[in-house]
mmCIF file of C-alpha atoms and ligand atoms in Angstrom:
data_model
loop_
_atom_site.group_PDB
_atom_site.id
_atom_site.type_symbol
_atom_site.label_atom_id
_atom_site.label_comp_id
_atom_site.label_asym_id
_atom_site.label_seq_id
_atom_site.Cartn_x
_atom_site.Cartn_y
_atom_site.Cartn_z
ATOM 1 C CA MET Z 659 25.202 12.204 0.395
ATOM 2 C CA ARG Z 660 22.060 12.773 2.287
ATOM 3 C CA ILE Z 661 19.469 9.891 1.900
ATOM 4 C CA VAL Z 662 16.535 8.535 3.648
ATOM 5 C CA MET Z 663 15.631 4.941 3.147
ATOM 6 C CA LEU Z 664 11.819 4.373 2.937
ATOM 7 C CA GLY Z 665 10.156 0.582 2.501
ATOM 8 C CA PRO Z 666 8.371 -1.782 4.884
ATOM 9 C CA PRO Z 667 9.725 -3.491 7.897
ATOM 10 C CA GLY Z 668 11.805 -6.565 6.656
ATOM 11 C CA ALA Z 669 12.735 -4.877 2.998
ATOM 12 C CA GLY Z 670 16.217 -4.888 4.148
ATOM 13 C CA LYS Z 671 16.755 -1.041 5.244
ATOM 14 C CA GLY Z 672 19.120 -1.580 8.023
ATOM 15 C CA THR Z 673 21.357 -4.209 6.344
ATOM 16 C CA GLN Z 674 21.714 -2.025 3.146
ATOM 17 C CA ALA Z 675 21.822 1.017 5.021
ATOM 18 C CA ARG Z 676 25.180 -0.256 6.956
ATOM 19 C CA TYR Z 677 26.753 -1.195 3.752
ATOM 20 C CA ILE Z 678 25.870 2.030 1.883
ATOM 21 C CA ALA Z 679 27.234 4.063 5.171
ATOM 22 C CA GLN Z 680 30.184 2.277 5.063
ATOM 23 C CA ASN Z 681 30.940 2.623 1.230
ATOM 24 C CA HIS Z 682 30.245 6.513 1.031
ATOM 25 C CA ASN Z 683 31.337 7.152 4.981
ATOM 26 C CA ILE Z 684 28.491 8.788 5.577
ATOM 27 C CA SER Z 685 26.262 8.526 9.060
ATOM 28 C CA HIS Z 686 23.629 5.819 9.826
ATOM 29 C CA ILE Z 687 20.948 7.342 11.865
ATOM 30 C CA SER Z 688 18.660 4.245 12.508
ATOM 31 C CA THR Z 689 15.614 5.418 14.976
ATOM 32 C CA GLY Z 690 14.885 1.771 15.811
ATOM 33 C CA ASP Z 691 18.664 1.165 16.853
ATOM 34 C CA MET Z 692 18.604 4.431 18.945
ATOM 35 C CA LEU Z 693 15.182 3.502 20.463
ATOM 36 C CA ARG Z 694 16.464 -0.177 21.267
ATOM 37 C CA GLU Z 695 19.665 1.255 22.858
ATOM 38 C CA SER Z 696 17.532 3.520 24.878
ATOM 39 C CA VAL Z 697 14.848 0.830 26.096
ATOM 40 C CA GLU Z 698 18.153 -1.012 27.036
ATOM 41 C CA ARG Z 699 19.851 1.681 28.867
ATOM 42 C CA GLU Z 700 16.515 2.633 30.715
ATOM 43 C CA THR Z 701 16.635 6.202 29.777
ATOM 44 C CA GLU Z 702 13.335 8.366 30.207
ATOM 45 C CA TYR Z 703 13.024 8.018 26.286
ATOM 46 C CA GLY Z 704 13.459 4.579 26.545
ATOM 47 C CA SER Z 705 10.917 3.497 29.091
ATOM 48 C CA ARG Z 706 8.308 5.824 27.636
ATOM 49 C CA ALA Z 707 9.294 3.877 23.843
ATOM 50 C CA LYS Z 708 9.132 0.291 25.046
ATOM 51 C CA ARG Z 709 5.679 -0.714 25.220
ATOM 52 C CA TYR Z 710 5.118 0.810 21.999
ATOM 53 C CA ILE Z 711 7.875 -1.153 20.362
ATOM 54 C CA GLU Z 712 6.668 -4.223 21.958
ATOM 55 C CA LYS Z 713 3.349 -4.148 20.047
ATOM 56 C CA GLY Z 714 4.487 -2.970 16.819
ATOM 57 C CA LYS Z 715 3.273 0.579 17.161
ATOM 58 C CA LEU Z 716 4.935 3.628 16.352
ATOM 59 C CA VAL Z 717 6.592 5.715 19.288
ATOM 60 C CA PRO Z 718 5.171 9.258 19.965
ATOM 61 C CA ASP Z 719 6.552 11.589 17.352
ATOM 62 C CA ASP Z 720 7.935 14.027 20.208
ATOM 63 C CA VAL Z 721 10.195 11.314 21.414
ATOM 64 C CA VAL Z 722 11.404 10.024 18.047
ATOM 65 C CA ASN Z 723 11.505 13.690 16.680
ATOM 66 C CA GLY Z 724 13.732 14.555 19.731
ATOM 67 C CA ILE Z 725 16.031 11.860 18.957
ATOM 68 C CA VAL Z 726 16.516 12.727 15.382
ATOM 69 C CA GLU Z 727 17.048 16.648 16.222
ATOM 70 C CA GLU Z 728 19.733 15.643 18.512
ATOM 71 C CA ARG Z 729 21.524 13.226 16.379
ATOM 72 C CA LEU Z 730 21.499 13.972 12.878
ATOM 73 C CA PRO Z 731 24.690 15.501 11.251
ATOM 74 C CA THR Z 732 23.643 19.103 9.787
ATOM 75 C CA GLY Z 733 26.928 20.236 8.563
ATOM 76 C CA LYS Z 734 27.230 21.509 4.982
ATOM 77 C CA ASN Z 735 29.698 18.773 4.137
ATOM 78 C CA GLU Z 736 28.288 15.910 6.327
ATOM 79 C CA GLY Z 737 26.284 13.211 4.948
ATOM 80 C CA PHE Z 738 23.578 10.905 6.225
ATOM 81 C CA LEU Z 739 21.323 8.209 5.676
ATOM 82 C CA LEU Z 740 17.945 7.914 7.571
ATOM 83 C CA ASP Z 741 17.192 4.400 8.319
ATOM 84 C CA GLY Z 742 13.646 4.099 9.545
ATOM 85 C CA TYR Z 743 12.646 7.675 9.736
ATOM 86 C CA PRO Z 744 10.300 9.650 8.693
ATOM 87 C CA ARG Z 745 7.812 6.975 9.319
ATOM 88 C CA ASN Z 746 4.519 9.322 8.976
ATOM 89 C CA LEU Z 747 3.873 12.710 7.338
ATOM 90 C CA ASN Z 748 4.483 14.846 10.488
ATOM 91 C CA GLN Z 749 7.868 13.267 11.084
ATOM 92 C CA ALA Z 750 8.520 13.995 7.283
ATOM 93 C CA GLU Z 751 7.187 17.531 7.924
ATOM 94 C CA VAL Z 752 9.680 17.978 11.009
ATOM 95 C CA LEU Z 753 12.548 16.969 9.063
ATOM 96 C CA GLU Z 754 12.006 18.981 6.467
ATOM 97 C CA SER Z 755 12.079 22.171 8.773
ATOM 98 C CA ILE Z 756 15.323 20.721 10.439
ATOM 99 C CA LEU Z 757 16.930 20.717 6.854
ATOM 100 C CA ASP Z 758 15.561 24.182 5.821
ATOM 101 C CA LYS Z 759 17.003 25.828 8.972
ATOM 102 C CA ASN Z 760 19.984 24.325 8.247
ATOM 103 C CA ALA Z 761 19.930 25.147 4.412
ATOM 104 C CA ILE Z 762 20.496 21.461 3.103
ATOM 105 C CA SER Z 763 18.090 19.189 1.484
ATOM 106 C CA LEU Z 764 17.729 15.485 0.746
ATOM 107 C CA ASP Z 765 19.507 14.433 -2.366
ATOM 108 C CA GLY Z 766 17.075 11.133 -2.628
ATOM 109 C CA VAL Z 767 14.752 8.899 -1.066
ATOM 110 C CA LEU Z 768 15.537 4.851 -1.748
ATOM 111 C CA TYR Z 769 12.217 3.395 -1.914
ATOM 112 C CA ILE Z 770 12.868 -0.637 -1.263
ATOM 113 C CA GLU Z 771 9.910 -2.465 -2.652
ATOM 114 C CA ILE Z 772 8.972 -6.223 -1.308
ATOM 115 C CA GLU Z 773 5.837 -8.039 -1.084
ATOM 116 C CA ASP Z 774 4.367 -8.793 2.441
ATOM 117 C CA GLU Z 775 4.820 -12.985 2.184
ATOM 118 C CA LYS Z 776 8.538 -12.045 2.117
ATOM 119 C CA VAL Z 777 8.538 -9.548 4.800
ATOM 120 C CA ILE Z 778 6.639 -12.119 7.088
ATOM 121 C CA LYS Z 779 9.496 -14.956 6.136
ATOM 122 C CA ARG Z 780 12.628 -12.320 6.451
ATOM 123 C CA LEU Z 781 11.611 -10.940 9.861
ATOM 124 C CA THR Z 782 10.405 -14.140 11.660
ATOM 125 C CA GLY Z 783 13.449 -16.157 10.535
ATOM 126 C CA ARG Z 784 15.989 -12.902 11.493
ATOM 127 C CA ARG Z 785 18.356 -13.508 14.488
ATOM 128 C CA VAL Z 786 20.304 -10.799 15.677
ATOM 129 C CA CYS Z 787 23.876 -10.429 17.093
ATOM 130 C CA GLN Z 788 23.163 -8.983 20.646
ATOM 131 C CA ASP Z 789 26.959 -7.588 20.920
ATOM 132 C CA CYS Z 790 27.648 -6.004 17.033
ATOM 133 C CA GLY Z 791 23.983 -5.874 15.616
ATOM 134 C CA GLU Z 792 24.830 -8.271 12.722
ATOM 135 C CA ASN Z 793 21.755 -10.049 11.313
ATOM 136 C CA PHE Z 794 21.337 -13.671 10.229
ATOM 137 C CA HIS Z 795 18.463 -15.521 8.838
ATOM 138 C CA THR Z 796 17.554 -19.291 10.360
ATOM 139 C CA VAL Z 797 17.069 -19.906 6.661
ATOM 140 C CA PHE Z 798 18.727 -17.756 3.949
ATOM 141 C CA ASN Z 799 21.691 -16.536 6.063
ATOM 142 C CA SER Z 800 22.581 -19.046 8.894
ATOM 143 C CA PRO Z 801 25.470 -18.680 10.722
ATOM 144 C CA ALA Z 802 28.279 -21.327 10.768
ATOM 145 C CA GLU Z 803 27.176 -21.863 14.173
ATOM 146 C CA ASN Z 804 23.747 -22.083 15.353
ATOM 147 C CA GLY Z 805 22.857 -19.423 17.853
ATOM 148 C CA ILE Z 806 26.590 -17.834 17.571
ATOM 149 C CA CYS Z 807 27.368 -14.607 15.387
ATOM 150 C CA ASP Z 808 30.220 -15.382 12.817
ATOM 151 C CA LYS Z 809 31.504 -12.033 12.920
ATOM 152 C CA CYS Z 810 32.156 -11.266 16.902
ATOM 153 C CA GLY Z 811 31.040 -14.688 18.548
ATOM 154 C CA GLY Z 812 28.028 -13.028 20.223
ATOM 155 C CA ASP Z 813 24.821 -14.730 21.054
ATOM 156 C CA LEU Z 814 22.412 -14.601 18.333
ATOM 157 C CA LYS Z 815 18.373 -13.641 19.391
ATOM 158 C CA GLN Z 816 15.384 -12.948 17.682
ATOM 159 C CA ARG Z 817 13.951 -9.461 18.494
ATOM 160 C CA GLU Z 818 10.714 -9.184 20.482
ATOM 161 C CA ASP Z 819 8.798 -7.414 17.754
ATOM 162 C CA ASP Z 820 9.906 -10.130 14.803
ATOM 163 C CA THR Z 821 6.918 -12.457 16.203
ATOM 164 C CA PRO Z 822 4.271 -13.256 13.543
ATOM 165 C CA GLU Z 823 1.724 -11.234 15.630
ATOM 166 C CA VAL Z 824 4.123 -8.344 16.045
ATOM 167 C CA VAL Z 825 4.750 -8.317 12.336
ATOM 168 C CA LYS Z 826 1.704 -8.542 11.188
ATOM 169 C CA GLN Z 827 1.027 -5.100 13.318
ATOM 170 C CA ARG Z 828 4.049 -3.248 11.986
ATOM 171 C CA LEU Z 829 2.760 -4.105 8.244
ATOM 172 C CA GLU Z 830 -0.307 -2.735 9.337
ATOM 173 C CA VAL Z 831 1.187 0.259 10.673
ATOM 174 C CA TYR Z 832 3.517 0.574 7.737
ATOM 175 C CA ARG Z 833 0.502 0.606 4.949
ATOM 176 C CA GLU Z 834 -1.379 3.465 7.056
ATOM 177 C CA ASN Z 835 1.194 5.755 8.278
ATOM 178 C CA THR Z 836 4.547 5.477 6.136
ATOM 179 C CA GLU Z 837 3.354 4.423 2.558
ATOM 180 C CA PRO Z 838 1.788 7.730 2.070
ATOM 181 C CA LEU Z 839 5.389 9.188 2.399
ATOM 182 C CA VAL Z 840 6.106 7.598 -0.962
ATOM 183 C CA GLU Z 841 3.382 10.115 -2.455
ATOM 184 C CA PHE Z 842 5.144 13.011 -0.320
ATOM 185 C CA TYR Z 843 8.596 12.640 -1.809
ATOM 186 C CA ASP Z 844 7.006 11.580 -5.107
ATOM 187 C CA LYS Z 845 5.880 15.348 -5.581
ATOM 188 C CA LYS Z 846 9.316 16.308 -4.863
ATOM 189 C CA SER Z 847 10.776 13.973 -7.351
ATOM 190 C CA ILE Z 848 13.408 12.538 -5.022
ATOM 191 C CA ILE Z 849 12.115 8.957 -4.935
ATOM 192 C CA ILE Z 850 14.536 6.401 -6.220
ATOM 193 C CA ASP Z 851 12.593 2.768 -6.488
ATOM 194 C CA VAL Z 852 14.632 -0.337 -5.664
ATOM 195 C CA SER Z 853 13.343 -3.622 -5.741
ATOM 196 C CA GLY Z 854 14.220 -5.394 -2.335
ATOM 197 C CA ASN Z 855 13.966 -9.218 -4.100
ATOM 198 C CA GLY Z 856 16.898 -11.124 -3.964
ATOM 199 C CA THR Z 857 20.184 -11.791 -2.203
ATOM 200 C CA ILE Z 858 21.711 -9.206 0.209
ATOM 201 C CA GLN Z 859 24.248 -8.376 -2.579
ATOM 202 C CA GLU Z 860 21.860 -8.438 -5.556
ATOM 203 C CA VAL Z 861 20.113 -5.707 -3.754
ATOM 204 C CA ALA Z 862 23.110 -3.841 -2.724
ATOM 205 C CA GLU Z 863 24.292 -3.542 -6.336
ATOM 206 C CA ARG Z 864 20.963 -2.367 -7.567
ATOM 207 C CA ILE Z 865 21.070 0.331 -5.202
ATOM 208 C CA GLU Z 866 24.845 1.174 -5.841
ATOM 209 C CA ASP Z 867 23.881 1.612 -9.442
ATOM 210 C CA LYS Z 868 21.184 3.822 -8.697
ATOM 211 C CA LEU Z 869 23.051 6.067 -6.277
ATOM 212 C CA LYS Z 870 26.013 6.637 -9.067
ATOM 213 C CA THR Z 871 23.341 8.681 -11.255
ATOM 214 C CA LEU Z 872 22.920 11.093 -8.043
HETATM 215 P P1 AMP P 2310 12.708 -0.856 12.969
HETATM 216 O O1 AMP P 2310 14.292 -1.079 13.614
HETATM 217 O O2 AMP P 2310 13.088 0.526 12.257
HETATM 218 O O3 AMP P 2310 11.737 -1.820 12.506
HETATM 219 O O4 AMP P 2310 11.884 0.133 14.151
HETATM 220 C C1 AMP P 2310 11.598 -0.858 15.319
HETATM 221 C C2 AMP P 2310 10.462 -0.201 16.097
HETATM 222 O O5 AMP P 2310 11.211 1.151 16.720
HETATM 223 C C3 AMP P 2310 9.348 0.421 15.241
HETATM 224 O O6 AMP P 2310 8.222 -0.669 14.935
HETATM 225 C C4 AMP P 2310 8.782 1.195 16.025
HETATM 226 O O7 AMP P 2310 7.964 0.767 17.452
HETATM 227 C C5 AMP P 2310 9.868 2.220 16.602
HETATM 228 N N1 AMP P 2310 10.469 3.000 15.924
HETATM 229 C C6 AMP P 2310 11.304 3.251 14.943
HETATM 230 N N2 AMP P 2310 11.980 4.402 14.196
HETATM 231 C C7 AMP P 2310 10.404 5.135 14.580
HETATM 232 C C8 AMP P 2310 9.678 6.144 13.755
HETATM 233 N N3 AMP P 2310 10.425 7.026 13.327
HETATM 234 N N4 AMP P 2310 8.536 6.614 14.545
HETATM 235 C C9 AMP P 2310 8.094 5.907 15.529
HETATM 236 N N5 AMP P 2310 8.369 4.771 15.762
HETATM 237 C C10 AMP P 2310 9.522 4.350 15.123
#
C-alpha cells in the first residue's frame, strides 16, 4: 500500500501515520521528523532547514525532495506512507516523477480535515517525548506524570514551532501551498476524505474502514 497523508498541521497526520504504518507493516516517511533529526545532528541539510522550521515556513524544495528521493522505498512490493510530503505542487510533481520512474503508483491520498480553531488548540497543547517521539497533550492526552513520557520515561517538550504565532504562520502556509494539492489529487480520483474530529481512536477507526476499500 502506498499512501500520502494530506491535511493541515495538527490534523493528526503523524499520530495516525504511526498507527497505520504499524498495522499495515509499511514505512512511515515523515519529512518533518527527518528534517528535525537533521537539525539535531547539525548536518548540512539540517542547518539550512532550521531557520525555516522555526518560522513555520516551508524548507526549500531541493532539500526536501533530496531527502525523499534518498529515503522513499520504491520496490514493487514495498509500501509507504508519506506524512508531510508533498506540501506544494512542485513537490507533488517530483513525487509523480519518482513513482513513474519506478513504475509504481499511489493507492490513495488520505485527506484529514479539521477546523483551524481545533488545530490551534491541539498544536499549542502538544508535548513531544524527546526520546521516543510519542505525542501527548496538556488537556486531551496528558501523561500520568507531568512532563514525563508514559511509554519510555523521556522528557516531554513543546516543539519550537508549536507556539501560537508559528502555528498561525504554518496554517497560512498550508492554505496557500498545500491545500491546492487536494484538487491535484482529486483530478486523479485518489482522494480519501476523513474527518479529523474526535479522539485518536475514533479517527483511526474511520481511517481503517476507508483503507479496507482500497
Ligand atoms: P511537520 O512535522 O510535518 O509539521 O513539519 C514541520 C516543519 O518541517 C514544517 O513546518 C516545515 O518547516 C518543515 N517541513 C516538513 N515537511 C516539509 C515539506 N514537505 N516541504 C517543506 N518543508 C517541510
